[in-house]
Each structure stands twice: as C-alpha cells, then as structure tokens.
Amino acid sequence: MPDPDFAFTPPPEDLLSTPKHRIVARVPGPAEAASAVDALASAGVDGSQIFVLCGEDGVRRLDPTGQHHGLRGRLVRASQTVFALGDMISDDANFVESGGFIVTAPARHDDERRVVTETLRDHGGTEMRYFGATTFEEIS
C-alpha cells in the first residue's frame, strides 16, 4: 500500500518529444505505481528521472492531439501520427483517462533496461515499450 503522503513525480512539461532511452509501461493503479517507483529507486535507477502519468494532468500532458501545446504541439502530434506513434499516444491517454497509470523510467544501457523491465513487470507493468535514440520497440 502506498504511503498516504506519496506524490508521484510528473514528467517535465515538454512531453511532446519522443522519449529517449526510456521504458514506458502501463500499471493498473496507484499502489502498483508507487511500489514500482520505490522498487526502481531501490534498484539504483535515478529516482529524479522516474515519472508517473495519471489523472487529468496525465491526460493533458499526453495531449494526443497536441491542442494543449499550441500550434507546435499539433504539428508534432500530426507528424507522430504518420509514424504510428499517434495511436499509441491516444491509447495511453485513454488508459490514463480510465484510471490507469503510466510509469516511465530511464534505460540508458542494457543492464538498466533489464532491471527496469523486470521491476515494472513485477509491479503489474504491461504494454511496455523501450524508446531508444531514434527507434522504439515493444517489450514482450
């Protein structure tokens, strides 16, 4: 059970860019998100770089149409749609809107990638994706 004073760290405001060297996972609720964040930090992942998207603010930050980020946001989201990221962003926003949580953590090298993947999976993480410098892949 998460600490009642636990507050999730939101990602930086500029969420329109594609993540780089990060793993993104869906977790079902706040208890799983809190335990995943704690476990990742305990495993040596930089806690200041572990972010959680949830609630209305999470949906606004995902901003599938780019409308909350002005003309630049709409253009970025339009180009991402061409490269198949748009559907993924919309699906993630729908997941968060329905009460789910998105946890994202750095994975800069193979060992960190393995630790983050295993930890998120152990805490209910599903539909995980790894974003490299210029590509992304789904993690099974």
PDB file of C-alpha atoms in Angstrom:
ATOM      1  CA  MET A   1       0.000   0.000   0.000  1.00  0.00           C
ATOM      2  CA  PRO A   2       1.475   3.373  -0.922  1.00  0.00           C
ATOM      3  CA  ASP A   3       2.344   5.917   1.717  1.00  0.00           C
ATOM      4  CA  PRO A   4      -0.632   8.341   2.002  1.00  0.00           C
ATOM      5  CA  ASP A   5       1.806  11.242   1.566  1.00  0.00           C
ATOM      6  CA  PHE A   6       3.336   9.704  -1.558  1.00  0.00           C
ATOM      7  CA  ALA A   7       3.208  12.082  -4.509  1.00  0.00           C
ATOM      8  CA  PHE A   8       4.099  10.945  -7.997  1.00  0.00           C
ATOM      9  CA  THR A   9       6.707  12.953  -9.841  1.00  0.00           C
ATOM     10  CA  PRO A  10       5.217  14.248 -13.076  1.00  0.00           C
ATOM     11  CA  PRO A  11       7.380  14.408 -16.168  1.00  0.00           C
ATOM     12  CA  PRO A  12       8.790  17.703 -17.388  1.00  0.00           C
ATOM     13  CA  GLU A  13       6.315  19.978 -19.185  1.00  0.00           C
ATOM     14  CA  ASP A  14       7.872  19.362 -22.617  1.00  0.00           C
ATOM     15  CA  LEU A  15       6.335  15.936 -23.054  1.00  0.00           C
ATOM     16  CA  LEU A  16       5.771  16.349 -26.779  1.00  0.00           C
ATOM     17  CA  SER A  17       9.135  14.947 -27.750  1.00  0.00           C
ATOM     18  CA  THR A  18       9.543  11.195 -28.074  1.00  0.00           C
ATOM     19  CA  PRO A  19      11.223   9.681 -25.003  1.00  0.00           C
ATOM     20  CA  LYS A  20      14.839   8.658 -25.480  1.00  0.00           C
ATOM     21  CA  HIS A  21      16.499   5.733 -23.698  1.00  0.00           C
ATOM     22  CA  ARG A  22      13.403   5.140 -21.577  1.00  0.00           C
ATOM     23  CA  ILE A  23      10.947   2.372 -20.849  1.00  0.00           C
ATOM     24  CA  VAL A  24       7.267   3.225 -20.661  1.00  0.00           C
ATOM     25  CA  ALA A  25       4.770   0.839 -19.014  1.00  0.00           C
ATOM     26  CA  ARG A  26       1.138   0.802 -18.029  1.00  0.00           C
ATOM     27  CA  VAL A  27       0.320  -0.162 -14.446  1.00  0.00           C
ATOM     28  CA  PRO A  28      -3.220  -0.684 -13.186  1.00  0.00           C
ATOM     29  CA  GLY A  29      -3.361   1.612 -10.169  1.00  0.00           C
ATOM     30  CA  PRO A  30      -1.683   3.851  -7.617  1.00  0.00           C
ATOM     31  CA  ALA A  31      -0.448   1.038  -5.362  1.00  0.00           C
ATOM     32  CA  GLU A  32       1.375  -0.636  -8.250  1.00  0.00           C
ATOM     33  CA  ALA A  33       2.761   2.695  -9.483  1.00  0.00           C
ATOM     34  CA  ALA A  34       4.034   3.628  -6.021  1.00  0.00           C
ATOM     35  CA  SER A  35       5.606   0.233  -5.402  1.00  0.00           C
ATOM     36  CA  ALA A  36       7.199   0.263  -8.878  1.00  0.00           C
ATOM     37  CA  VAL A  37       8.707   3.719  -8.302  1.00  0.00           C
ATOM     38  CA  ASP A  38      10.066   2.662  -4.891  1.00  0.00           C
ATOM     39  CA  ALA A  39      11.471  -0.605  -6.271  1.00  0.00           C
ATOM     40  CA  LEU A  40      13.106   1.129  -9.240  1.00  0.00           C
ATOM     41  CA  ALA A  41      14.782   3.677  -6.960  1.00  0.00           C
ATOM     42  CA  SER A  42      15.897   0.877  -4.603  1.00  0.00           C
ATOM     43  CA  ALA A  43      17.393  -0.925  -7.605  1.00  0.00           C
ATOM     44  CA  GLY A  44      19.580   2.092  -8.346  1.00  0.00           C
ATOM     45  CA  VAL A  45      17.524   3.803 -11.063  1.00  0.00           C
ATOM     46  CA  ASP A  46      17.772   7.607 -10.782  1.00  0.00           C
ATOM     47  CA  GLY A  47      14.616   8.481  -8.856  1.00  0.00           C
ATOM     48  CA  SER A  48      14.559  12.020 -10.236  1.00  0.00           C
ATOM     49  CA  GLN A  49      14.076  10.525 -13.697  1.00  0.00           C
ATOM     50  CA  ILE A  50      11.199   8.149 -12.852  1.00  0.00           C
ATOM     51  CA  PHE A  51       7.897   9.742 -13.865  1.00  0.00           C
ATOM     52  CA  VAL A  52       4.244   8.809 -13.486  1.00  0.00           C
ATOM     53  CA  LEU A  53       1.345   9.999 -15.601  1.00  0.00           C
ATOM     54  CA  CYS A  54      -2.091   9.752 -14.018  1.00  0.00           C
ATOM     55  CA  GLY A  55      -5.422  11.506 -13.789  1.00  0.00           C
ATOM     56  CA  GLU A  56      -6.476  14.593 -15.698  1.00  0.00           C
ATOM     57  CA  ASP A  57      -2.977  16.057 -15.569  1.00  0.00           C
ATOM     58  CA  GLY A  58      -1.569  12.879 -17.123  1.00  0.00           C
ATOM     59  CA  VAL A  59      -4.077  13.022 -19.969  1.00  0.00           C
ATOM     60  CA  ARG A  60      -3.311  16.712 -20.505  1.00  0.00           C
ATOM     61  CA  ARG A  61       0.406  16.018 -20.616  1.00  0.00           C
ATOM     62  CA  LEU A  62      -0.014  13.148 -23.066  1.00  0.00           C
ATOM     63  CA  ASP A  63      -2.148  15.515 -25.146  1.00  0.00           C
ATOM     64  CA  PRO A  64      -2.829  13.121 -28.071  1.00  0.00           C
ATOM     65  CA  THR A  65      -3.974  15.915 -30.405  1.00  0.00           C
ATOM     66  CA  GLY A  66      -1.389  18.479 -29.309  1.00  0.00           C
ATOM     67  CA  GLN A  67      -4.126  21.019 -28.611  1.00  0.00           C
ATOM     68  CA  HIS A  68      -2.772  21.905 -25.157  1.00  0.00           C
ATOM     69  CA  HIS A  69       0.653  22.666 -26.592  1.00  0.00           C
ATOM     70  CA  GLY A  70      -0.392  25.142 -29.301  1.00  0.00           C
ATOM     71  CA  LEU A  71       0.462  25.037 -32.993  1.00  0.00           C
ATOM     72  CA  ARG A  72       3.814  23.378 -32.375  1.00  0.00           C
ATOM     73  CA  GLY A  73       2.088  20.665 -30.342  1.00  0.00           C
ATOM     74  CA  ARG A  74      -0.462  19.973 -33.063  1.00  0.00           C
ATOM     75  CA  LEU A  75       2.297  19.758 -35.683  1.00  0.00           C
ATOM     76  CA  VAL A  76       4.397  17.400 -33.556  1.00  0.00           C
ATOM     77  CA  ARG A  77       1.416  15.130 -32.858  1.00  0.00           C
ATOM     78  CA  ALA A  78       0.451  15.163 -36.559  1.00  0.00           C
ATOM     79  CA  SER A  79       3.955  14.026 -37.553  1.00  0.00           C
ATOM     80  CA  GLN A  80       3.959  11.365 -34.837  1.00  0.00           C
ATOM     81  CA  THR A  81       0.679  10.024 -36.180  1.00  0.00           C
ATOM     82  CA  VAL A  82       2.337   9.500 -39.554  1.00  0.00           C
ATOM     83  CA  PHE A  83       4.993   7.378 -37.840  1.00  0.00           C
ATOM     84  CA  ALA A  84       2.434   5.262 -35.894  1.00  0.00           C
ATOM     85  CA  LEU A  85       3.124   6.906 -32.536  1.00  0.00           C
ATOM     86  CA  GLY A  86      -0.157   8.820 -32.598  1.00  0.00           C
ATOM     87  CA  ASP A  87      -2.322   5.743 -31.984  1.00  0.00           C
ATOM     88  CA  MET A  88      -0.032   4.665 -29.151  1.00  0.00           C
ATOM     89  CA  ILE A  89      -0.283   8.092 -27.510  1.00  0.00           C
ATOM     90  CA  SER A  90      -4.083   8.107 -27.882  1.00  0.00           C
ATOM     91  CA  ASP A  91      -4.314   4.598 -26.416  1.00  0.00           C
ATOM     92  CA  ASP A  92      -2.123   5.642 -23.478  1.00  0.00           C
ATOM     93  CA  ALA A  93      -4.277   8.733 -22.896  1.00  0.00           C
ATOM     94  CA  ASN A  94      -7.432   6.583 -22.919  1.00  0.00           C
ATOM     95  CA  PHE A  95      -5.790   4.186 -20.448  1.00  0.00           C
ATOM     96  CA  VAL A  96      -4.897   7.055 -18.082  1.00  0.00           C
ATOM     97  CA  GLU A  97      -8.336   8.630 -18.520  1.00  0.00           C
ATOM     98  CA  SER A  98      -9.912   5.340 -17.422  1.00  0.00           C
ATOM     99  CA  GLY A  99      -7.877   5.315 -14.184  1.00  0.00           C
ATOM    100  CA  GLY A 100      -4.634   3.648 -15.243  1.00  0.00           C
ATOM    101  CA  PHE A 101      -1.108   4.873 -14.575  1.00  0.00           C
ATOM    102  CA  ILE A 102       1.873   5.203 -16.907  1.00  0.00           C
ATOM    103  CA  VAL A 103       5.327   4.796 -15.368  1.00  0.00           C
ATOM    104  CA  THR A 104       8.392   5.799 -17.336  1.00  0.00           C
ATOM    105  CA  ALA A 105      11.994   5.277 -16.274  1.00  0.00           C
ATOM    106  CA  PRO A 106      15.433   5.709 -17.823  1.00  0.00           C
ATOM    107  CA  ALA A 107      17.081   2.740 -19.508  1.00  0.00           C
ATOM    108  CA  ARG A 108      20.372   4.044 -20.817  1.00  0.00           C
ATOM    109  CA  HIS A 109      22.200   0.731 -21.082  1.00  0.00           C
ATOM    110  CA  ASP A 110      21.401  -2.993 -21.250  1.00  0.00           C
ATOM    111  CA  ASP A 111      21.691  -3.652 -17.500  1.00  0.00           C
ATOM    112  CA  GLU A 112      19.441  -0.727 -16.602  1.00  0.00           C
ATOM    113  CA  ARG A 113      16.994  -1.760 -19.317  1.00  0.00           C
ATOM    114  CA  ARG A 114      16.809  -5.282 -17.862  1.00  0.00           C
ATOM    115  CA  VAL A 115      16.333  -4.008 -14.285  1.00  0.00           C
ATOM    116  CA  VAL A 116      13.627  -1.527 -15.295  1.00  0.00           C
ATOM    117  CA  THR A 117      11.774  -4.089 -17.420  1.00  0.00           C
ATOM    118  CA  GLU A 118      11.823  -6.770 -14.724  1.00  0.00           C
ATOM    119  CA  THR A 119      10.874  -4.336 -11.961  1.00  0.00           C
ATOM    120  CA  LEU A 120       7.957  -2.854 -13.879  1.00  0.00           C
ATOM    121  CA  ARG A 121       6.741  -6.320 -14.843  1.00  0.00           C
ATOM    122  CA  ASP A 122       6.954  -7.427 -11.180  1.00  0.00           C
ATOM    123  CA  HIS A 123       4.706  -4.478 -10.262  1.00  0.00           C
ATOM    124  CA  GLY A 124       1.997  -5.086 -12.835  1.00  0.00           C
ATOM    125  CA  GLY A 125       3.601  -3.336 -15.798  1.00  0.00           C
ATOM    126  CA  THR A 126       2.099  -4.220 -19.165  1.00  0.00           C
ATOM    127  CA  GLU A 127       2.316  -2.949 -22.723  1.00  0.00           C
ATOM    128  CA  MET A 128       5.902  -1.916 -22.118  1.00  0.00           C
ATOM    129  CA  ARG A 129       7.882  -0.109 -24.771  1.00  0.00           C
ATOM    130  CA  TYR A 130      11.536   0.814 -24.994  1.00  0.00           C
ATOM    131  CA  PHE A 131      12.399   4.062 -26.726  1.00  0.00           C
ATOM    132  CA  GLY A 132      15.978   4.269 -27.979  1.00  0.00           C
ATOM    133  CA  ALA A 133      17.659   7.266 -29.554  1.00  0.00           C
ATOM    134  CA  THR A 134      15.700   7.026 -32.818  1.00  0.00           C
ATOM    135  CA  THR A 135      13.559   3.899 -32.577  1.00  0.00           C
ATOM    136  CA  PHE A 136      11.128   2.152 -30.273  1.00  0.00           C
ATOM    137  CA  GLU A 137      10.207  -1.452 -29.679  1.00  0.00           C
ATOM    138  CA  GLU A 138       7.530  -3.266 -27.773  1.00  0.00           C
ATOM    139  CA  ILE A 139       8.764  -5.390 -24.895  1.00  0.00           C
ATOM    140  CA  SER A 140       7.087  -8.764 -24.559  1.00  0.00           C
TER     141      SER A 140
END
